[in-house]
Coordinates of C-alpha atoms and ligand atoms in Angstrom, one line a residue:
M1 CA 0.2 -0.2 0.2
S2 CA 1.0 3.2 -0.6
N3 CA 2.3 5.9 1.3
I4 CA 2.1 8.8 -0.1
V5 CA -0.2 10.8 1.2
D6 CA -2.0 13.5 -2.1
T7 CA -1.5 12.2 -5.0
E8 CA -3.6 14.4 -6.7
T9 CA -2.4 18.2 -6.0
Y10 CA 0.6 17.6 -8.0
R11 CA -1.0 18.1 -11.3
D12 CA -2.7 21.1 -10.5
T13 CA 0.6 23.4 -11.1
I14 CA 3.6 22.3 -13.4
S15 CA 6.8 22.4 -12.1
T16 CA 8.5 25.4 -14.6
V17 CA 6.3 27.6 -13.7
D18 CA 5.8 29.2 -9.9
K19 CA 2.5 30.1 -8.5
D20 CA 2.9 34.2 -10.2
G21 CA 3.3 32.3 -13.4
K22 CA 6.7 33.1 -13.6
R23 CA 9.1 30.0 -15.7
V24 CA 11.4 27.9 -13.8
W25 CA 14.7 26.8 -15.3
V26 CA 15.3 23.7 -15.5
Y27 CA 18.7 23.0 -14.1
P28 CA 19.1 19.0 -14.1
K29 CA 22.0 17.2 -13.4
K30 CA 24.3 15.6 -15.4
P31 CA 22.4 12.2 -16.2
K32 CA 25.8 9.0 -16.1
G33 CA 24.1 6.0 -16.2
K34 CA 23.7 2.8 -18.2
L35 CA 20.4 4.2 -20.2
Y36 CA 22.3 7.5 -20.7
N37 CA 25.0 5.6 -22.7
Y38 CA 22.9 4.1 -24.4
R39 CA 19.9 6.8 -25.9
K40 CA 23.5 8.6 -26.5
L41 CA 24.6 5.5 -29.5
V42 CA 20.8 6.1 -30.7
S43 CA 21.9 9.8 -30.5
Y44 CA 24.0 9.4 -32.9
G45 CA 22.8 7.0 -35.4
F46 CA 19.7 9.0 -35.4
L47 CA 21.7 12.7 -35.7
A48 CA 24.0 10.7 -38.5
L49 CA 20.9 9.5 -39.9
L50 CA 19.3 13.3 -39.7
F51 CA 21.7 14.8 -41.3
I52 CA 23.2 12.4 -43.9
G53 CA 19.3 11.8 -44.8
P54 CA 19.1 14.7 -47.9
F55 CA 22.2 13.5 -49.2
L56 CA 21.5 10.3 -49.8
K57 CA 19.5 9.0 -53.6
I58 CA 17.4 6.2 -54.5
N59 CA 17.0 5.7 -58.4
G60 CA 19.1 9.5 -58.4
L61 CA 15.6 11.3 -56.5
P62 CA 15.9 12.0 -52.9
V63 CA 15.6 9.8 -49.6
L64 CA 13.2 12.7 -48.2
M65 CA 12.3 15.9 -49.3
L66 CA 9.3 17.9 -48.4
N67 CA 8.3 20.3 -50.1
L68 CA 5.3 21.6 -49.7
V69 CA 6.3 25.3 -51.6
E70 CA 5.4 23.5 -55.0
R71 CA 3.9 21.1 -53.0
K72 CA 6.0 17.9 -54.2
F73 CA 6.5 15.3 -51.6
I74 CA 9.3 12.5 -52.2
I75 CA 9.9 9.7 -50.3
F76 CA 12.1 7.0 -50.6
G77 CA 12.9 7.6 -54.2
M78 CA 9.0 7.5 -54.5
I79 CA 7.9 11.5 -56.2
F80 CA 4.2 12.3 -54.5
W81 CA 1.8 14.9 -56.0
P82 CA -1.1 16.4 -54.8
Q83 CA -2.2 13.6 -56.7
D84 CA -1.5 11.3 -54.4
F85 CA -2.6 13.2 -52.2
F86 CA -5.1 9.8 -50.4
I87 CA -2.5 8.3 -50.7
L88 CA -0.1 10.0 -48.3
V89 CA -3.3 10.5 -45.8
L90 CA -3.7 7.5 -46.0
G91 CA 0.6 6.8 -45.2
F92 CA 0.1 9.2 -42.6
L93 CA -2.9 7.4 -41.1
A94 CA -1.9 3.8 -40.2
F95 CA 1.2 5.9 -39.1
V96 CA -1.0 7.9 -36.4
V97 CA -2.7 4.9 -35.5
F98 CA 0.8 3.1 -35.1
I99 CA 1.8 6.0 -33.8
I100 CA -1.3 5.0 -30.6
L101 CA -1.0 1.3 -30.9
F102 CA 2.4 1.7 -30.0
T103 CA 2.0 4.3 -26.8
I104 CA -0.7 1.9 -25.1
V105 CA 1.1 -0.2 -25.2
Y106 CA 5.2 0.7 -24.5
G107 CA 4.5 5.1 -23.6
R108 CA 6.0 7.1 -24.4
V109 CA 9.3 5.5 -25.6
F110 CA 9.8 8.0 -28.6
C111 CA 10.0 10.6 -26.9
G112 CA 12.6 10.0 -25.0
W113 CA 14.5 7.5 -27.2
I114 CA 13.6 9.4 -30.9
C115 CA 11.8 12.9 -30.4
P116 CA 14.2 15.2 -32.0
Q117 CA 13.5 17.8 -29.7
T118 CA 15.0 15.3 -27.1
I119 CA 17.6 14.7 -28.6
F120 CA 18.6 17.5 -29.8
L121 CA 18.0 19.3 -26.2
E122 CA 19.7 16.4 -24.4
M123 CA 22.9 15.4 -26.6
V124 CA 23.3 18.8 -28.6
F125 CA 22.7 21.0 -26.6
R126 CA 22.5 20.3 -22.5
R127 CA 25.8 18.4 -23.8
I128 CA 27.6 21.3 -24.3
E129 CA 26.1 23.4 -21.5
Y130 CA 27.6 21.0 -19.2
W131 CA 31.1 20.9 -21.7
I132 CA 31.7 25.1 -21.1
E133 CA 28.7 25.8 -18.3
G134 CA 29.7 23.1 -15.6
D135 CA 27.0 20.6 -14.2
N136 CA 23.9 21.9 -12.9
N137 CA 25.8 23.4 -9.6
K138 CA 28.4 25.6 -11.0
Q139 CA 25.2 26.7 -13.6
K140 CA 23.1 28.0 -10.7
A141 CA 26.2 30.6 -10.2
L142 CA 27.4 30.8 -13.3
D143 CA 23.5 32.1 -14.3
R144 CA 23.2 34.2 -10.4
Q145 CA 26.9 35.6 -11.1
D146 CA 27.4 39.4 -11.9
W147 CA 29.3 39.6 -14.6
N148 CA 32.7 39.0 -14.8
F149 CA 35.6 37.8 -17.8
E150 CA 34.2 34.0 -16.9
K151 CA 30.5 35.1 -16.8
I152 CA 31.7 36.3 -20.1
W153 CA 33.5 34.6 -22.4
K154 CA 30.8 31.0 -21.5
K155 CA 28.2 32.6 -22.0
T156 CA 29.8 34.0 -25.3
A157 CA 30.9 31.0 -26.7
K158 CA 28.2 29.2 -25.5
H159 CA 25.2 30.9 -27.3
A160 CA 27.3 31.0 -30.6
I161 CA 28.1 28.0 -31.0
F162 CA 24.3 26.8 -30.3
V163 CA 24.0 29.6 -33.1
A164 CA 26.0 28.0 -35.1
I165 CA 24.6 24.4 -34.6
S166 CA 20.9 25.2 -35.1
F167 CA 22.1 27.6 -38.5
I168 CA 23.5 23.3 -39.7
I169 CA 19.9 22.2 -38.5
A170 CA 17.5 25.4 -40.5
N171 CA 20.3 24.2 -43.2
T172 CA 19.7 20.4 -43.2
L173 CA 15.5 21.2 -42.5
L174 CA 16.0 23.7 -45.8
A175 CA 17.9 20.4 -47.8
Y176 CA 14.7 18.4 -46.7
I177 CA 11.7 21.1 -48.2
I178 CA 13.9 22.7 -50.6
G179 CA 16.5 19.0 -52.2
V180 CA 20.7 19.9 -51.0
E181 CA 20.5 21.0 -54.6
K182 CA 19.1 23.4 -55.0
L183 CA 20.0 24.2 -51.6
Q184 CA 23.8 24.8 -52.8
E185 CA 22.0 27.2 -55.5
I186 CA 20.8 29.7 -52.0
V187 CA 24.3 29.0 -51.0
T188 CA 26.4 29.1 -53.9
D189 CA 24.8 31.7 -56.3
N190 CA 24.3 35.5 -55.8
P191 CA 22.2 36.3 -53.4
A192 CA 20.0 38.7 -54.6
N193 CA 19.2 36.1 -56.2
H194 CA 17.7 34.0 -54.0
L195 CA 16.1 36.9 -50.5
G196 CA 13.5 34.8 -49.5
G197 CA 15.9 30.8 -49.9
L198 CA 18.0 33.3 -47.4
A199 CA 15.4 34.3 -45.2
S200 CA 13.9 31.2 -44.8
M201 CA 17.1 30.6 -43.5
A202 CA 17.8 33.4 -40.3
I203 CA 14.2 32.4 -39.8
F204 CA 14.5 28.8 -38.9
T205 CA 18.4 29.1 -37.6
G206 CA 16.6 32.1 -34.6
I207 CA 13.7 29.5 -33.7
F208 CA 15.7 27.4 -33.4
Y209 CA 17.8 29.2 -31.7
W210 CA 15.5 30.2 -29.8
V211 CA 13.9 25.9 -28.6
F212 CA 16.7 24.9 -27.6
A213 CA 18.8 28.0 -25.6
S214 CA 15.4 28.9 -24.4
F215 CA 12.4 27.7 -24.4
R216 CA 13.5 23.7 -24.1
E217 CA 11.2 21.3 -22.0
Q218 CA 8.3 24.1 -22.3
V219 CA 7.6 22.1 -25.8
C220 CA 6.9 19.0 -24.3
T221 CA 4.7 20.6 -22.2
I222 CA 3.4 23.7 -23.5
V223 CA 3.1 22.8 -27.2
C224 CA 4.2 19.1 -28.5
P225 CA 0.0 17.7 -29.3
Y226 CA 1.5 13.8 -28.5
G227 CA 2.2 15.1 -25.6
R228 CA -0.5 16.8 -24.3
L229 CA -2.1 13.6 -25.7
Q230 CA -0.1 10.7 -22.9
G231 CA -3.6 11.8 -20.4
V232 CA -6.1 9.7 -23.1
M233 CA -3.8 7.3 -24.6
L234 CA -2.6 5.7 -21.2
D235 CA -3.9 3.3 -19.2
K236 CA -2.6 1.0 -15.5
K237 CA -1.3 -1.7 -18.4
S238 CA 1.0 1.1 -21.1
I239 CA 4.9 0.5 -20.0
V240 CA 6.1 3.9 -19.0
V241 CA 9.2 5.1 -16.8
A242 CA 7.2 5.1 -13.4
Y243 CA 8.2 4.6 -9.3
D244 CA 7.5 1.7 -7.5
Y245 CA 6.0 3.0 -4.4
E246 CA 4.8 -0.6 -3.5
R247 CA 9.1 -1.4 -2.4
G248 CA 9.6 3.1 -2.0
E249 CA 7.9 3.7 0.6
P250 CA 7.2 4.6 2.4
R251 CA 10.4 7.1 2.0
G252 CA 13.6 8.2 4.6
K253 CA 16.6 9.3 4.2
L254 CA 19.1 6.6 5.5
H255 CA 20.5 7.0 8.6
K256 CA 23.8 5.3 10.8
N257 CA 23.0 2.4 12.3
Q258 CA 19.3 2.7 11.8
V259 CA 17.1 -0.1 11.3
R260 CA 15.4 0.9 8.8
T261 CA 11.6 0.6 8.3
E262 CA 10.8 2.7 5.8
G263 CA 10.8 1.4 2.1
D264 CA 14.1 1.3 -0.5
C265 CA 14.0 5.3 -0.9
I266 CA 16.2 6.9 0.7
D267 CA 14.2 10.2 -0.4
C268 CA 17.7 11.4 -1.6
N269 CA 16.3 13.9 -3.9
Q270 CA 18.3 12.0 -7.0
C271 CA 15.6 10.9 -9.5
V272 CA 14.2 15.2 -9.0
Q273 CA 17.7 16.9 -10.1
V274 CA 18.7 15.2 -13.1
C275 CA 15.5 15.5 -14.6
P276 CA 15.6 17.7 -17.4
T277 CA 11.0 18.5 -16.9
G278 CA 11.9 19.4 -13.2
I279 CA 8.9 16.8 -12.4
D280 CA 9.8 14.1 -9.2
I281 CA 8.2 10.5 -11.2
R282 CA 7.5 9.5 -6.9
N283 CA 4.5 11.6 -7.6
G284 CA 3.4 9.4 -10.3
T285 CA 2.6 9.2 -14.7
Q286 CA 2.8 12.8 -14.6
L287 CA 2.6 15.0 -18.4
E288 CA 5.4 16.3 -18.3
C289 CA 7.6 13.2 -17.9
I290 CA 9.2 12.5 -21.8
N291 CA 10.5 8.9 -20.4
C292 CA 14.0 9.8 -20.7
T293 CA 15.3 7.4 -17.8
A294 CA 18.0 9.7 -16.4
C295 CA 15.3 9.0 -13.2
I296 CA 16.1 4.9 -13.5
D297 CA 20.0 5.3 -14.1
A298 CA 19.8 8.3 -11.1
C299 CA 17.9 6.0 -9.0
D300 CA 20.0 2.8 -10.2
S301 CA 23.0 4.4 -9.3
I302 CA 22.0 4.9 -5.5
M303 CA 20.8 1.4 -5.3
D304 CA 24.5 0.5 -5.9
L305 CA 25.3 2.2 -3.1
I306 CA 22.6 0.9 -0.4
N307 CA 23.6 -2.9 -2.0
K308 CA 19.8 -3.3 -3.6
P309 CA 18.2 -4.2 -6.6
H310 CA 18.5 -2.0 -9.4
G311 CA 14.9 -0.9 -10.8
L312 CA 12.9 1.4 -7.8
I313 CA 12.4 3.1 -11.0
R314 CA 12.1 1.8 -13.9
Y315 CA 10.1 0.6 -17.4
A316 CA 7.4 -0.9 -15.9
S317 CA 2.8 -0.8 -16.2
E318 CA 0.4 1.0 -12.4
E319 CA -0.8 -3.0 -13.5
E320 CA 2.4 -4.2 -12.6
I321 CA 3.2 -2.3 -9.4
A322 CA 0.0 -2.1 -7.6
E323 CA -0.7 -5.9 -8.3
K324 CA 1.8 -7.1 -9.5
K325 CA 0.4 -8.1 -13.7
K326 CA 2.5 -8.9 -15.9
F327 CA 2.1 -7.2 -19.4
Q328 CA -1.3 -8.1 -21.6
F329 CA -2.6 -7.8 -24.8
T330 CA -5.5 -5.8 -24.2
T331 CA -8.7 -5.1 -26.9
R332 CA -8.5 -2.2 -27.3
M333 CA -4.5 -2.8 -28.4
R334 CA -5.7 -6.0 -30.5
A335 CA -8.8 -3.1 -32.4
Y336 CA -5.8 -0.6 -32.9
T337 CA -3.4 -3.4 -34.5
A338 CA -7.2 -4.5 -36.9
I339 CA -6.9 -1.6 -37.8
L340 CA -3.1 -1.3 -38.3
V341 CA -3.0 -3.6 -40.0
V342 CA -5.8 -3.4 -42.7
L343 CA -4.7 1.0 -43.0
M344 CA -1.3 -0.9 -44.4
G345 CA -2.6 -3.6 -46.3
V346 CA -5.0 -0.8 -48.4
F347 CA -2.0 2.0 -48.3
V348 CA 1.1 -0.8 -49.3
T349 CA -1.3 -2.3 -52.4
L350 CA -1.9 2.1 -53.5
L351 CA 1.5 2.8 -53.3
V352 CA 2.1 -1.0 -55.2
T353 CA -0.2 0.0 -58.0
R354 CA 0.1 3.7 -58.7
K355 CA 1.3 5.0 -61.9
N356 CA 4.1 6.2 -62.5
I357 CA 3.4 9.2 -64.8
D358 CA -0.9 10.9 -64.6
A359 CA -2.4 12.3 -67.2
T360 CA -5.4 14.5 -67.1
I361 CA -7.6 14.6 -70.5
L362 CA -10.4 17.3 -70.2
R363 CA -13.1 18.6 -74.4
T364 CA -11.7 21.9 -74.7
P365 CA -14.3 24.1 -72.6
G366 CA -16.7 26.0 -75.0
M367 CA -15.8 24.1 -77.6
M368 CA -18.6 21.5 -80.7
Y369 CA -17.8 19.1 -82.3
Q370 CA -16.1 20.6 -85.7
K371 CA -16.8 19.1 -89.9
K372 CA -13.9 17.9 -91.7
A373 CA -13.3 18.2 -95.5
N374 CA -13.7 14.2 -95.7
G375 CA -16.1 13.8 -93.8
N376 CA -14.7 13.3 -90.7
I377 CA -15.4 14.5 -87.0
S378 CA -13.1 16.6 -84.5
N379 CA -13.0 17.0 -80.8
L380 CA -10.9 19.9 -78.8
Y381 CA -8.2 18.3 -75.8
N382 CA -6.1 19.6 -73.0
I383 CA -3.6 17.0 -71.7
S384 CA -1.5 17.6 -68.9
L385 CA 0.9 14.7 -67.7
I386 CA 2.2 14.8 -64.5
N387 CA 5.9 12.2 -64.9
K388 CA 6.8 11.2 -61.1
T389 CA 9.7 9.6 -62.0
N390 CA 13.3 10.9 -62.3
E391 CA 13.7 10.0 -66.7
A392 CA 12.4 12.8 -69.2
Y393 CA 10.5 10.8 -71.8
P394 CA 9.4 11.6 -75.0
V395 CA 5.3 11.0 -75.4
T396 CA 3.0 10.1 -77.8
L397 CA -1.1 9.7 -78.0
K398 CA -2.6 7.5 -80.0
L399 CA -7.5 6.6 -80.3
L400 CA -7.1 3.4 -79.2
E401 CA -11.1 3.3 -79.4
P402 CA -12.9 3.2 -81.7
Q403 CA -10.7 3.7 -84.6
G404 CA -9.6 7.2 -85.9
E405 CA -6.9 9.3 -85.4
I406 CA -4.9 11.9 -82.3
K407 CA -3.5 15.5 -84.1
M408 CA -0.9 17.0 -82.3
V409 CA -1.9 21.6 -82.4
R410 CA 1.4 21.8 -81.7
S411 CA 5.4 19.7 -81.8
G412 CA 4.7 16.5 -79.7
L413 CA 4.9 16.0 -76.1
I414 CA 8.5 16.7 -74.1
L415 CA 7.3 15.2 -70.0
P416 CA 10.6 16.2 -68.6
E417 CA 11.8 13.9 -65.0
Q418 CA 9.7 15.2 -61.6
G419 CA 7.4 17.8 -63.9
I420 CA 4.3 18.0 -66.4
T421 CA 4.0 19.2 -69.2
E422 CA 0.1 20.3 -71.6
G423 CA -0.9 20.0 -74.8
V424 CA -3.0 20.8 -76.9
F425 CA -4.9 17.5 -79.8
F426 CA -7.6 17.3 -82.6
A427 CA -9.0 13.6 -81.8
E428 CA -10.8 12.8 -85.2
I429 CA -13.8 10.2 -85.7
P430 CA -15.1 9.2 -89.1
K431 CA -18.9 9.6 -88.8
S432 CA -19.7 6.1 -89.1
E433 CA -18.2 5.3 -86.0
L434 CA -20.0 7.7 -84.0
H435 CA -24.0 6.3 -82.8
K436 CA -24.6 9.0 -80.6
I437 CA -24.4 12.5 -79.4
N438 CA -21.3 11.2 -76.5
T439 CA -18.9 8.7 -77.0
E440 CA -17.0 7.5 -75.5
I441 CA -13.2 6.9 -76.1
K442 CA -9.6 5.6 -75.4
I443 CA -7.2 7.5 -75.6
G444 CA -3.3 5.3 -74.9
V445 CA -0.2 7.4 -74.2
F446 CA 3.0 5.7 -75.2
S447 CA 6.7 6.8 -74.6
G448 CA 7.3 5.0 -78.0
E449 CA 5.9 1.9 -78.4
Q450 CA 5.6 1.2 -74.8
L451 CA 2.2 2.6 -73.2
I452 CA 2.8 4.5 -70.4
T453 CA -0.5 4.7 -69.4
T454 CA -4.9 4.7 -71.2
K455 CA -7.4 7.4 -70.2
T456 CA -10.4 7.6 -71.5
T457 CA -13.1 10.3 -72.2
K458 CA -15.8 12.3 -74.0
F459 CA -15.8 13.1 -77.9
L460 CA -19.3 14.8 -78.4
G461 CA -21.1 14.3 -82.4
P462 CA -23.9 14.8 -84.5
A463 CA -26.8 13.2 -83.2
N464 CA -27.6 10.2 -85.5
Ligands
SF4_501 S1 17.0 8.4 -6.6 FE1 15.9 6.1 -6.0 S2 16.2 6.1 -3.9 FE2 16.6 8.7 -4.1 S3 15.0 9.6 -4.0 FE3 14.5 9.2 -5.9 S4 13.4 7.1 -5.9 FE4 14.7 7.7 -4.2
SF4_502 S1 10.9 11.9 -14.8 FE1 12.1 10.4 -15.4 S2 11.6 9.6 -16.9 FE2 10.1 11.2 -16.5 S3 11.4 13.5 -17.7 FE3 11.9 13.3 -15.0 S4 13.6 12.5 -15.4 FE4 12.9 11.7 -17.4

């Protein structure tokens, strides 16, 4: 039975805001331990992938490019245009269901181990801060002391490095948006030709610098929608970073030569001191907890000192701690898994059956049919072609059904790589082939002899 008397009052406030509504700056103690070392390794892999990502290509196309300006998206070397939007939406839905399912089972593992905000803040910016300003107590002392040479050089060096790293992150983000080639052009060309690009670079740099130098954990507690949704996603069976109050309570300081009757928590506060969001995990699962595991490492090191087993704070579900129940696959998890499988199935089918070239053929609005001297009937059409590959195609059109021919208004169509081309043409059909006012016709889009796609459209003719 827990000896925590009031388990709810701490939920009325957040640890980073005082009662006057002012920000309380968190000075977390530098974490160390097994899990922190694993997290460092994961962060090296993530950072390497993130910075190399814009240079990686599949079939000559970037692995990931999200060009919101031109509404062109490339994922794993596949180009998605606005016409493929439904595939992206479905992929996004599958991703959201996956995140929900993953969160229901494993809590906020993502936040602590993979989230770019946590990785950059805890594994890049915070470590630079520890390196220049020292551990938490030295940082506090430095902030309190008057401006002198030491404070000036430390703060200047730290913020100069922060700005430089923010600039690199901003450039990387831009490379994911506009592609690395366009970014190189902005950097090497006359600045006057790229004022928009340079302004974006400066704005992104400023935002990243502000987030990592000042706003910090507030992103997780105030801004991040995923963090705020934890309350509805987690339940008693979710595995989270949790304090084993059954084992730890009643907590009490350790005294020499004392016959200890209290629980295993010696109230050393180490778990609170290392917490980057400034909370006490012994109060229970909280919105602010990003599952960074720093408190697990801190508590395990204390358990080593007092010869107690690890795991007073560990990955565990509330049910495991309260009722000693092991992990179970619940009905809710089964339902989400079924939805995920269906969504993934539809998504993969759409992806596999997706055409590399999309054509839209429409009769030119406001135009009637024309009677030719040879008795044939012709209609004027507009064609728009989208190339989702990295190869250029010369394109020809053929009337497949009924019998007749296509006459381009201007020269033949060349479909550029990753591009769009438009054209105008006449479809000319012998009158004998037309039996009603509106006839459905089938047009083939060819590259050389290869049929790339077919389109059906309406052909207007005289009533017989
Ligand atoms: S680090 Fe462990 S022993 Fe120390 S206060 Fe936290 S839970 Fe208790
Ligand atoms: S409570 Fe523990 S796991 Fe949660 S944010 Fe704080 S240190 Fe990290």
